[in-house]
Amino acid sequence: MKVLISGGSGFIGTALVRDLVAAGDEVLVLSRSVRRSAQRLGVSAQVQVLGSLDQIASSDTLDAIVNLAGAPIVGRRWSDARKRLLRSSRLDTTEALLDLIRRLETRPEVLVSGSAVGYYGSHSTDMTLTEAADDYKPGFSHQLCADWEACALQAEALGVRVCLLRTGIVLGRGGALGKMLPAFRCGLGGPIGSGRQWMSWIGLEDEVAIIRFLLEQRTLRGPFNACAPEAVTNAAFATALGAALHRPARMRMPAPLLELLLGEASELLLSGQRVYPRRLLDAGYEFRCTSLAEALKKATAH
């Protein structure tokens, strides 16, 4: 299989590239920094890093495209400029991939395109959200994901099967967890706000395996919640992370302080979504890791 990946040098993308290479697949990685990505991924007969989609000829053949590009949404205030960057880094890349599909003489069979549980908006209830849920909460995070998904779905009119990956917090060596670890390792971690908000999580190994599953199962299309079956509250997550690191986790971050630091973006940490992967389970996907304690132990091991 020959796979083009946008965002292939990021946290999830790097793991996916290594998995595909180990399986004997050929990978093209689209990156704004060719040299850095080549150093990170290594370049071989199986991996090629591209600085532009123009390097792909119309006569070239791709079996699949995985679209993971997008600036990080957590950790900075959502200024108008930041919101524009968050949108453009997702939508402009997706539009460019659509243009590529249009000019290819042989179009790829499938596009797996990133999204997030933010599609459901910021919830403060215990409602379980499956892919069929229409009780999303309007706001920036929902609109960003909804527009990103709508853009990717245009590939269906070009004869390409489209799968949308609504991902939760990915637990691995890096990503969101990497930003939490310094405070928790110092014994300064703990719940955020009330701690009652839900956190939908997934192990990095499952995230990669789900992408491969969607690439290979040709009857699957549409949205899929890429989350472990058991979401947890923020307080439970903090306790589990403290236990994995053998550190106390009782230093609560007050909600007003977080709102002062991050403004509107604080909603991502002060509220959440209790998401359930109904369509993946119905399709026969078997999760490698359903235990948060196990996932955190693996992700924090030296």
mmCIF file of N, CA and C in Angstrom, residues 151-263:
data_model
loop_
_atom_site.group_PDB
_atom_site.id
_atom_site.type_symbol
_atom_site.label_atom_id
_atom_site.label_comp_id
_atom_site.label_asym_id
_atom_site.label_seq_id
_atom_site.Cartn_x
_atom_site.Cartn_y
_atom_site.Cartn_z
ATOM 1 N N CYS A 151 -15.288 19.683 4.835
ATOM 2 C CA CYS A 151 -14.306 19.858 3.765
ATOM 3 C C CYS A 151 -13.800 18.498 3.286
ATOM 4 N N ALA A 152 -13.439 17.626 4.214
ATOM 5 C CA ALA A 152 -12.927 16.299 3.851
ATOM 6 C C ALA A 152 -13.977 15.474 3.108
ATOM 7 N N LEU A 153 -15.230 15.617 3.495
ATOM 8 C CA LEU A 153 -16.302 14.817 2.883
ATOM 9 C C LEU A 153 -16.530 15.156 1.415
ATOM 10 N N GLN A 154 -15.972 16.271 0.952
ATOM 11 C CA GLN A 154 -16.090 16.601 -0.471
ATOM 12 C C GLN A 154 -15.400 15.546 -1.341
ATOM 13 N N ALA A 155 -14.474 14.780 -0.759
ATOM 14 C CA ALA A 155 -13.774 13.743 -1.521
ATOM 15 C C ALA A 155 -14.718 12.616 -1.942
ATOM 16 N N GLU A 156 -15.834 12.480 -1.245
ATOM 17 C CA GLU A 156 -16.789 11.435 -1.614
ATOM 18 C C GLU A 156 -17.332 11.648 -3.026
ATOM 19 N N ALA A 157 -17.551 12.920 -3.396
ATOM 20 C CA ALA A 157 -18.054 13.233 -4.733
ATOM 21 C C ALA A 157 -17.019 12.899 -5.809
ATOM 22 N N LEU A 158 -15.767 12.687 -5.392
ATOM 23 C CA LEU A 158 -14.694 12.327 -6.324
ATOM 24 C C LEU A 158 -14.475 10.816 -6.358
ATOM 25 N N GLY A 159 -15.362 10.075 -5.695
ATOM 26 C CA GLY A 159 -15.260 8.619 -5.699
ATOM 27 C C GLY A 159 -14.343 8.047 -4.647
ATOM 28 N N VAL A 160 -14.008 8.843 -3.631
ATOM 29 C CA VAL A 160 -13.093 8.404 -2.581
ATOM 30 C C VAL A 160 -13.880 8.117 -1.301
ATOM 31 N N ARG A 161 -13.633 6.986 -0.700
ATOM 32 C CA ARG A 161 -14.244 6.657 0.595
ATOM 33 C C ARG A 161 -13.617 7.547 1.673
ATOM 34 N N VAL A 162 -14.443 8.158 2.518
ATOM 35 C CA VAL A 162 -13.940 9.087 3.529
ATOM 36 C C VAL A 162 -14.300 8.585 4.926
ATOM 37 N N CYS A 163 -13.299 8.498 5.788
ATOM 38 C CA CYS A 163 -13.491 8.182 7.203
ATOM 39 C C CYS A 163 -13.005 9.368 8.027
ATOM 40 N N LEU A 164 -13.806 9.780 8.999
ATOM 41 C CA LEU A 164 -13.504 10.930 9.840
ATOM 42 C C LEU A 164 -13.131 10.448 11.237
ATOM 43 N N LEU A 165 -11.995 10.886 11.727
ATOM 44 C CA LEU A 165 -11.406 10.355 12.956
ATOM 45 C C LEU A 165 -11.604 11.355 14.096
ATOM 46 N N ARG A 166 -12.641 11.152 14.909
ATOM 47 C CA ARG A 166 -12.915 12.037 16.046
ATOM 48 C C ARG A 166 -12.142 11.536 17.253
ATOM 49 N N THR A 167 -10.946 12.080 17.411
ATOM 50 C CA THR A 167 -9.973 11.567 18.375
ATOM 51 C C THR A 167 -10.080 12.264 19.720
ATOM 52 N N GLY A 168 -9.915 11.483 20.791
ATOM 53 C CA GLY A 168 -9.827 12.038 22.131
ATOM 54 C C GLY A 168 -8.386 12.370 22.481
ATOM 55 N N ILE A 169 -8.086 12.466 23.760
ATOM 56 C CA ILE A 169 -6.716 12.749 24.210
ATOM 57 C C ILE A 169 -5.865 11.505 23.970
ATOM 58 N N VAL A 170 -4.827 11.638 23.175
ATOM 59 C CA VAL A 170 -3.985 10.494 22.818
ATOM 60 C C VAL A 170 -2.864 10.365 23.843
ATOM 61 N N LEU A 171 -2.776 9.192 24.462
ATOM 62 C CA LEU A 171 -1.791 8.954 25.510
ATOM 63 C C LEU A 171 -0.586 8.220 24.951
ATOM 64 N N GLY A 172 0.534 8.899 24.970
ATOM 65 C CA GLY A 172 1.791 8.345 24.498
ATOM 66 C C GLY A 172 2.907 9.265 24.928
ATOM 67 N N ARG A 173 4.111 8.990 24.484
ATOM 68 C CA ARG A 173 5.260 9.809 24.864
ATOM 69 C C ARG A 173 5.292 11.059 24.001
ATOM 70 N N GLY A 174 4.572 12.061 24.415
ATOM 71 C CA GLY A 174 4.436 13.296 23.666
ATOM 72 C C GLY A 174 3.001 13.752 23.712
ATOM 73 N N GLY A 175 2.621 14.652 22.804
ATOM 74 C CA GLY A 175 1.247 15.110 22.737
ATOM 75 C C GLY A 175 0.808 15.821 24.001
ATOM 76 N N ALA A 176 -0.507 15.754 24.287
ATOM 77 C CA ALA A 176 -1.074 16.448 25.436
ATOM 78 C C ALA A 176 -0.502 15.932 26.749
ATOM 79 N N LEU A 177 -0.277 14.622 26.822
ATOM 80 C CA LEU A 177 0.255 14.050 28.059
ATOM 81 C C LEU A 177 1.637 14.600 28.366
ATOM 82 N N GLY A 178 2.437 14.806 27.318
ATOM 83 C CA GLY A 178 3.779 15.338 27.520
ATOM 84 C C GLY A 178 3.769 16.706 28.192
ATOM 85 N N LYS A 179 2.710 17.484 27.950
ATOM 86 C CA LYS A 179 2.598 18.803 28.572
ATOM 87 C C LYS A 179 2.167 18.712 30.036
ATOM 88 N N MET A 180 1.494 17.620 30.389
ATOM 89 C CA MET A 180 1.042 17.452 31.774
ATOM 90 C C MET A 180 2.140 16.917 32.685
ATOM 91 N N LEU A 181 3.051 16.134 32.116
ATOM 92 C CA LEU A 181 3.983 15.363 32.935
ATOM 93 C C LEU A 181 4.887 16.188 33.850
ATOM 94 N N PRO A 182 5.462 17.326 33.411
ATOM 95 C CA PRO A 182 6.380 18.032 34.310
ATOM 96 C C PRO A 182 5.757 18.371 35.665
ATOM 97 N N ALA A 183 4.533 18.914 35.647
ATOM 98 C CA ALA A 183 3.878 19.279 36.909
ATOM 99 C C ALA A 183 3.585 18.036 37.751
ATOM 100 N N PHE A 184 3.077 16.987 37.124
ATOM 101 C CA PHE A 184 2.741 15.778 37.872
ATOM 102 C C PHE A 184 3.983 15.096 38.423
ATOM 103 N N ARG A 185 5.070 15.122 37.668
ATOM 104 C CA ARG A 185 6.307 14.491 38.161
ATOM 105 C C ARG A 185 6.878 15.235 39.363
ATOM 106 N N CYS A 186 6.559 16.514 39.462
ATOM 107 C CA CYS A 186 7.010 17.314 40.607
ATOM 108 C C CYS A 186 6.020 17.263 41.768
ATOM 109 N N GLY A 187 4.961 16.484 41.621
ATOM 110 C CA GLY A 187 3.947 16.408 42.665
ATOM 111 C C GLY A 187 3.024 17.597 42.695
ATOM 112 N N LEU A 188 2.987 18.368 41.599
ATOM 113 C CA LEU A 188 2.174 19.583 41.554
ATOM 114 C C LEU A 188 0.936 19.421 40.667
ATOM 115 N N GLY A 189 0.664 18.190 40.234
ATOM 116 C CA GLY A 189 -0.499 17.948 39.394
ATOM 117 C C GLY A 189 -1.747 17.703 40.216
ATOM 118 N N GLY A 190 -2.871 17.742 39.533
ATOM 119 C CA GLY A 190 -4.137 17.481 40.209
ATOM 120 C C GLY A 190 -5.297 17.802 39.301
ATOM 121 N N PRO A 191 -6.520 17.728 39.810
ATOM 122 C CA PRO A 191 -7.701 18.004 38.996
ATOM 123 C C PRO A 191 -7.744 19.450 38.516
ATOM 124 N N ILE A 192 -8.497 19.656 37.453
ATOM 125 C CA ILE A 192 -8.701 20.994 36.910
ATOM 126 C C ILE A 192 -10.140 21.414 37.196
ATOM 127 N N GLY A 193 -10.303 22.568 37.793
ATOM 128 C CA GLY A 193 -11.647 23.049 38.116
ATOM 129 C C GLY A 193 -12.351 22.081 39.046
ATOM 130 N N SER A 194 -13.593 21.746 38.710
ATOM 131 C CA SER A 194 -14.373 20.835 39.547
ATOM 132 C C SER A 194 -13.842 19.410 39.497
ATOM 133 N N GLY A 195 -13.159 19.049 38.391
ATOM 134 C CA GLY A 195 -12.685 17.681 38.207
ATOM 135 C C GLY A 195 -13.766 16.730 37.753
ATOM 136 N N ARG A 196 -15.004 17.233 37.618
ATOM 137 C CA ARG A 196 -16.112 16.355 37.226
ATOM 138 C C ARG A 196 -16.276 16.261 35.710
ATOM 139 N N GLN A 197 -15.557 17.103 34.952
ATOM 140 C CA GLN A 197 -15.680 17.073 33.493
ATOM 141 C C GLN A 197 -15.098 15.785 32.937
ATOM 142 N N TRP A 198 -15.695 15.291 31.851
ATOM 143 C CA TRP A 198 -15.285 14.007 31.280
ATOM 144 C C TRP A 198 -14.099 14.174 30.339
ATOM 145 N N MET A 199 -13.226 13.165 30.348
ATOM 146 C CA MET A 199 -12.082 13.123 29.451
ATOM 147 C C MET A 199 -12.154 11.830 28.649
ATOM 148 N N SER A 200 -12.235 11.956 27.348
ATOM 149 C CA SER A 200 -12.222 10.795 26.455
ATOM 150 C C SER A 200 -10.800 10.616 25.958
ATOM 151 N N TRP A 201 -10.228 9.449 26.162
ATOM 152 C CA TRP A 201 -8.813 9.212 25.910
ATOM 153 C C TRP A 201 -8.633 7.977 25.026
ATOM 154 N N ILE A 202 -7.425 7.850 24.485
ATOM 155 C CA ILE A 202 -7.074 6.679 23.695
ATOM 156 C C ILE A 202 -5.563 6.484 23.741
ATOM 157 N N GLY A 203 -5.111 5.243 23.809
ATOM 158 C CA GLY A 203 -3.688 4.962 23.755
ATOM 159 C C GLY A 203 -3.149 5.173 22.345
ATOM 160 N N LEU A 204 -1.918 5.618 22.236
ATOM 161 C CA LEU A 204 -1.316 5.874 20.925
ATOM 162 C C LEU A 204 -1.337 4.618 20.057
ATOM 163 N N GLU A 205 -1.107 3.465 20.649
ATOM 164 C CA GLU A 205 -1.109 2.215 19.892
ATOM 165 C C GLU A 205 -2.479 1.978 19.241
ATOM 166 N N ASP A 206 -3.549 2.259 19.986
ATOM 167 C CA ASP A 206 -4.893 2.103 19.424
ATOM 168 C C ASP A 206 -5.179 3.147 18.362
ATOM 169 N N GLU A 207 -4.724 4.369 18.578
ATOM 170 C CA GLU A 207 -4.951 5.414 17.572
ATOM 171 C C GLU A 207 -4.376 4.996 16.220
ATOM 172 N N VAL A 208 -3.154 4.496 16.230
ATOM 173 C CA VAL A 208 -2.506 4.043 15.000
ATOM 174 C C VAL A 208 -3.233 2.826 14.425
ATOM 175 N N ALA A 209 -3.596 1.882 15.290
ATOM 176 C CA ALA A 209 -4.276 0.671 14.824
ATOM 177 C C ALA A 209 -5.648 0.995 14.229
ATOM 178 N N ILE A 210 -6.333 1.986 14.782
ATOM 179 C CA ILE A 210 -7.637 2.384 14.249
ATOM 180 C C ILE A 210 -7.488 2.985 12.858
ATOM 181 N N ILE A 211 -6.470 3.802 12.663
ATOM 182 C CA ILE A 211 -6.238 4.374 11.331
ATOM 183 C C ILE A 211 -5.999 3.254 10.326
ATOM 184 N N ARG A 212 -5.172 2.288 10.686
ATOM 185 C CA ARG A 212 -4.931 1.152 9.790
ATOM 186 C C ARG A 212 -6.229 0.379 9.542
ATOM 187 N N PHE A 213 -7.024 0.190 10.562
ATOM 188 C CA PHE A 213 -8.298 -0.518 10.442
ATOM 189 C C PHE A 213 -9.210 0.179 9.437
ATOM 190 N N LEU A 214 -9.280 1.502 9.521
ATOM 191 C CA LEU A 214 -10.133 2.263 8.602
ATOM 192 C C LEU A 214 -9.570 2.260 7.178
ATOM 193 N N LEU A 215 -8.258 2.230 7.054
ATOM 194 C CA LEU A 215 -7.647 2.131 5.728
ATOM 195 C C LEU A 215 -7.987 0.798 5.063
ATOM 196 N N GLU A 216 -8.024 -0.250 5.856
ATOM 197 C CA GLU A 216 -8.119 -1.601 5.305
ATOM 198 C C GLU A 216 -9.539 -2.123 5.162
ATOM 199 N N GLN A 217 -10.465 -1.622 5.988
ATOM 200 C CA GLN A 217 -11.848 -2.119 5.946
ATOM 201 C C GLN A 217 -12.655 -1.290 4.947
ATOM 202 N N ARG A 218 -12.804 -1.800 3.750
ATOM 203 C CA ARG A 218 -13.325 -1.008 2.631
ATOM 204 C C ARG A 218 -14.821 -0.713 2.701
ATOM 205 N N THR A 219 -15.513 -1.288 3.648
ATOM 206 C CA THR A 219 -16.941 -0.991 3.776
ATOM 207 C C THR A 219 -17.204 0.166 4.738
ATOM 208 N N LEU A 220 -16.164 0.639 5.408
ATOM 209 C CA LEU A 220 -16.343 1.664 6.442
ATOM 210 C C LEU A 220 -16.186 3.060 5.866
ATOM 211 N N ARG A 221 -17.061 3.952 6.321
ATOM 212 C CA ARG A 221 -17.000 5.358 5.916
ATOM 213 C C ARG A 221 -17.747 6.201 6.947
ATOM 214 N N GLY A 222 -17.504 7.506 6.933
ATOM 215 C CA GLY A 222 -18.183 8.390 7.861
ATOM 216 C C GLY A 222 -17.405 8.600 9.148
ATOM 217 N N PRO A 223 -18.055 9.136 10.201
ATOM 218 C CA PRO A 223 -17.358 9.479 11.448
ATOM 219 C C PRO A 223 -17.149 8.279 12.361
ATOM 220 N N PHE A 224 -15.994 8.270 13.045
ATOM 221 C CA PHE A 224 -15.671 7.237 14.020
ATOM 222 C C PHE A 224 -15.042 7.904 15.243
ATOM 223 N N ASN A 225 -15.553 7.570 16.424
ATOM 224 C CA ASN A 225 -14.985 8.092 17.666
ATOM 225 C C ASN A 225 -13.750 7.281 18.033
ATOM 226 N N ALA A 226 -12.590 7.896 17.937
ATOM 227 C CA ALA A 226 -11.330 7.231 18.274
ATOM 228 C C ALA A 226 -11.034 7.493 19.747
ATOM 229 N N CYS A 227 -11.726 6.739 20.606
ATOM 230 C CA CYS A 227 -11.599 6.865 22.054
ATOM 231 C C CYS A 227 -11.764 5.482 22.668
ATOM 232 N N ALA A 228 -11.102 5.250 23.777
ATOM 233 C CA ALA A 228 -11.315 4.005 24.508
ATOM 234 C C ALA A 228 -12.758 3.953 24.997
ATOM 235 N N PRO A 229 -13.311 2.772 25.190
ATOM 236 C CA PRO A 229 -14.715 2.660 25.592
ATOM 237 C C PRO A 229 -15.041 3.287 26.942
ATOM 238 N N GLU A 230 -14.054 3.433 27.820
ATOM 239 C CA GLU A 230 -14.319 3.952 29.162
ATOM 240 C C GLU A 230 -13.709 5.340 29.335
ATOM 241 N N ALA A 231 -14.530 6.384 29.113
ATOM 242 C CA ALA A 231 -14.093 7.738 29.434
ATOM 243 C C ALA A 231 -14.010 7.877 30.960
ATOM 244 N N VAL A 232 -13.243 8.851 31.436
ATOM 245 C CA VAL A 232 -13.091 9.058 32.882
ATOM 246 C C VAL A 232 -13.276 10.539 33.190
ATOM 247 N N THR A 233 -13.543 10.846 34.444
ATOM 248 C CA THR A 233 -13.590 12.245 34.834
ATOM 249 C C THR A 233 -12.168 12.782 34.950
ATOM 250 N N ASN A 234 -12.060 14.086 34.910
ATOM 251 C CA ASN A 234 -10.745 14.722 35.044
ATOM 252 C C ASN A 234 -10.103 14.375 36.379
ATOM 253 N N ALA A 235 -10.897 14.307 37.444
ATOM 254 C CA ALA A 235 -10.351 13.956 38.763
ATOM 255 C C ALA A 235 -9.805 12.532 38.755
ATOM 256 N N ALA A 236 -10.539 11.607 38.120
ATOM 257 C CA ALA A 236 -10.074 10.221 38.043
ATOM 258 C C ALA A 236 -8.803 10.127 37.204
ATOM 259 N N PHE A 237 -8.738 10.910 36.141
ATOM 260 C CA PHE A 237 -7.540 10.913 35.299
ATOM 261 C C PHE A 237 -6.337 11.408 36.099
ATOM 262 N N ALA A 238 -6.512 12.498 36.848
ATOM 263 C CA ALA A 238 -5.410 13.048 37.645
ATOM 264 C C ALA A 238 -4.928 12.029 38.672
ATOM 265 N N THR A 239 -5.858 11.343 39.323
ATOM 266 C CA THR A 239 -5.483 10.325 40.307
ATOM 267 C C THR A 239 -4.702 9.193 39.651
ATOM 268 N N ALA A 240 -5.162 8.749 38.477
ATOM 269 C CA ALA A 240 -4.494 7.654 37.768
ATOM 270 C C ALA A 240 -3.101 8.066 37.301
ATOM 271 N N LEU A 241 -2.956 9.302 36.826
ATOM 272 C CA LEU A 241 -1.642 9.759 36.375
ATOM 273 C C LEU A 241 -0.689 9.894 37.556
ATOM 274 N N GLY A 242 -1.178 10.419 38.671
ATOM 275 C CA GLY A 242 -0.342 10.488 39.862
ATOM 276 C C GLY A 242 0.113 9.116 40.307
ATOM 277 N N ALA A 243 -0.802 8.144 40.256
ATOM 278 C CA ALA A 243 -0.453 6.774 40.659
ATOM 279 C C ALA A 243 0.590 6.173 39.722
ATOM 280 N N ALA A 244 0.460 6.443 38.411
ATOM 281 C CA ALA A 244 1.424 5.910 37.441
ATOM 282 C C ALA A 244 2.816 6.468 37.690
ATOM 283 N N LEU A 245 2.885 7.694 38.207
ATOM 284 C CA LEU A 245 4.171 8.348 38.453
ATOM 285 C C LEU A 245 4.626 8.229 39.907
ATOM 286 N N HIS A 246 3.774 7.595 40.751
ATOM 287 C CA HIS A 246 4.053 7.463 42.184
ATOM 288 C C HIS A 246 4.230 8.833 42.831
ATOM 289 N N ARG A 247 3.321 9.731 42.471
ATOM 290 C CA ARG A 247 3.335 11.089 43.006
ATOM 291 C C ARG A 247 1.929 11.460 43.466
ATOM 292 N N PRO A 248 1.825 12.354 44.438
ATOM 293 C CA PRO A 248 0.491 12.842 44.813
ATOM 294 C C PRO A 248 -0.088 13.671 43.669
ATOM 295 N N ALA A 249 -1.407 13.748 43.605
ATOM 296 C CA ALA A 249 -2.071 14.516 42.539
ATOM 297 C C ALA A 249 -3.245 15.278 43.141
ATOM 298 N N ARG A 250 -2.914 16.169 44.070
ATOM 299 C CA ARG A 250 -3.967 16.867 44.816
ATOM 300 C C ARG A 250 -3.941 18.377 44.627
ATOM 301 N N MET A 251 -3.044 18.885 43.755
ATOM 302 C CA MET A 251 -2.936 20.336 43.555
ATOM 303 C C MET A 251 -3.963 20.772 42.501
ATOM 304 N N ARG A 252 -5.129 21.160 42.963
ATOM 305 C CA ARG A 252 -6.213 21.518 42.041
ATOM 306 C C ARG A 252 -5.941 22.852 41.357
ATOM 307 N N MET A 253 -6.180 22.902 40.032
ATOM 308 C CA MET A 253 -6.074 24.152 39.277
ATOM 309 C C MET A 253 -7.435 24.851 39.326
ATOM 310 N N PRO A 254 -7.528 26.021 39.962
ATOM 311 C CA PRO A 254 -8.827 26.700 40.059
ATOM 312 C C PRO A 254 -9.327 27.144 38.681
ATOM 313 N N ALA A 255 -10.610 26.981 38.446
ATOM 314 C CA ALA A 255 -11.190 27.358 37.164
ATOM 315 C C ALA A 255 -10.985 28.836 36.842
ATOM 316 N N PRO A 256 -11.188 29.768 37.791
ATOM 317 C CA PRO A 256 -11.000 31.189 37.461
ATOM 318 C C PRO A 256 -9.582 31.512 36.985
ATOM 319 N N LEU A 257 -8.586 30.832 37.556
ATOM 320 C CA LEU A 257 -7.208 31.077 37.142
ATOM 321 C C LEU A 257 -6.994 30.604 35.712
ATOM 322 N N LEU A 258 -7.529 29.434 35.384
ATOM 323 C CA LEU A 258 -7.386 28.911 34.030
ATOM 324 C C LEU A 258 -8.103 29.805 33.023
ATOM 325 N N GLU A 259 -9.274 30.305 33.409
ATOM 326 C CA GLU A 259 -10.013 31.212 32.524
ATOM 327 C C GLU A 259 -9.238 32.500 32.307
ATOM 328 N N LEU A 260 -8.545 32.961 33.360
ATOM 329 C CA LEU A 260 -7.730 34.175 33.232
ATOM 330 C C LEU A 260 -6.553 33.937 32.289
ATOM 331 N N LEU A 261 -5.939 32.753 32.379
ATOM 332 C CA LEU A 261 -4.768 32.449 31.564
ATOM 333 C C LEU A 261 -5.120 32.181 30.108
ATOM 334 N N LEU A 262 -6.203 31.443 29.870
ATOM 335 C CA LEU A 262 -6.503 30.963 28.523
ATOM 336 C C LEU A 262 -7.745 31.575 27.897
ATOM 337 N N GLY A 263 -8.535 32.293 28.668
ATOM 338 C CA GLY A 263 -9.743 32.881 28.102
ATOM 339 C C GLY A 263 -10.704 31.827 27.584
#
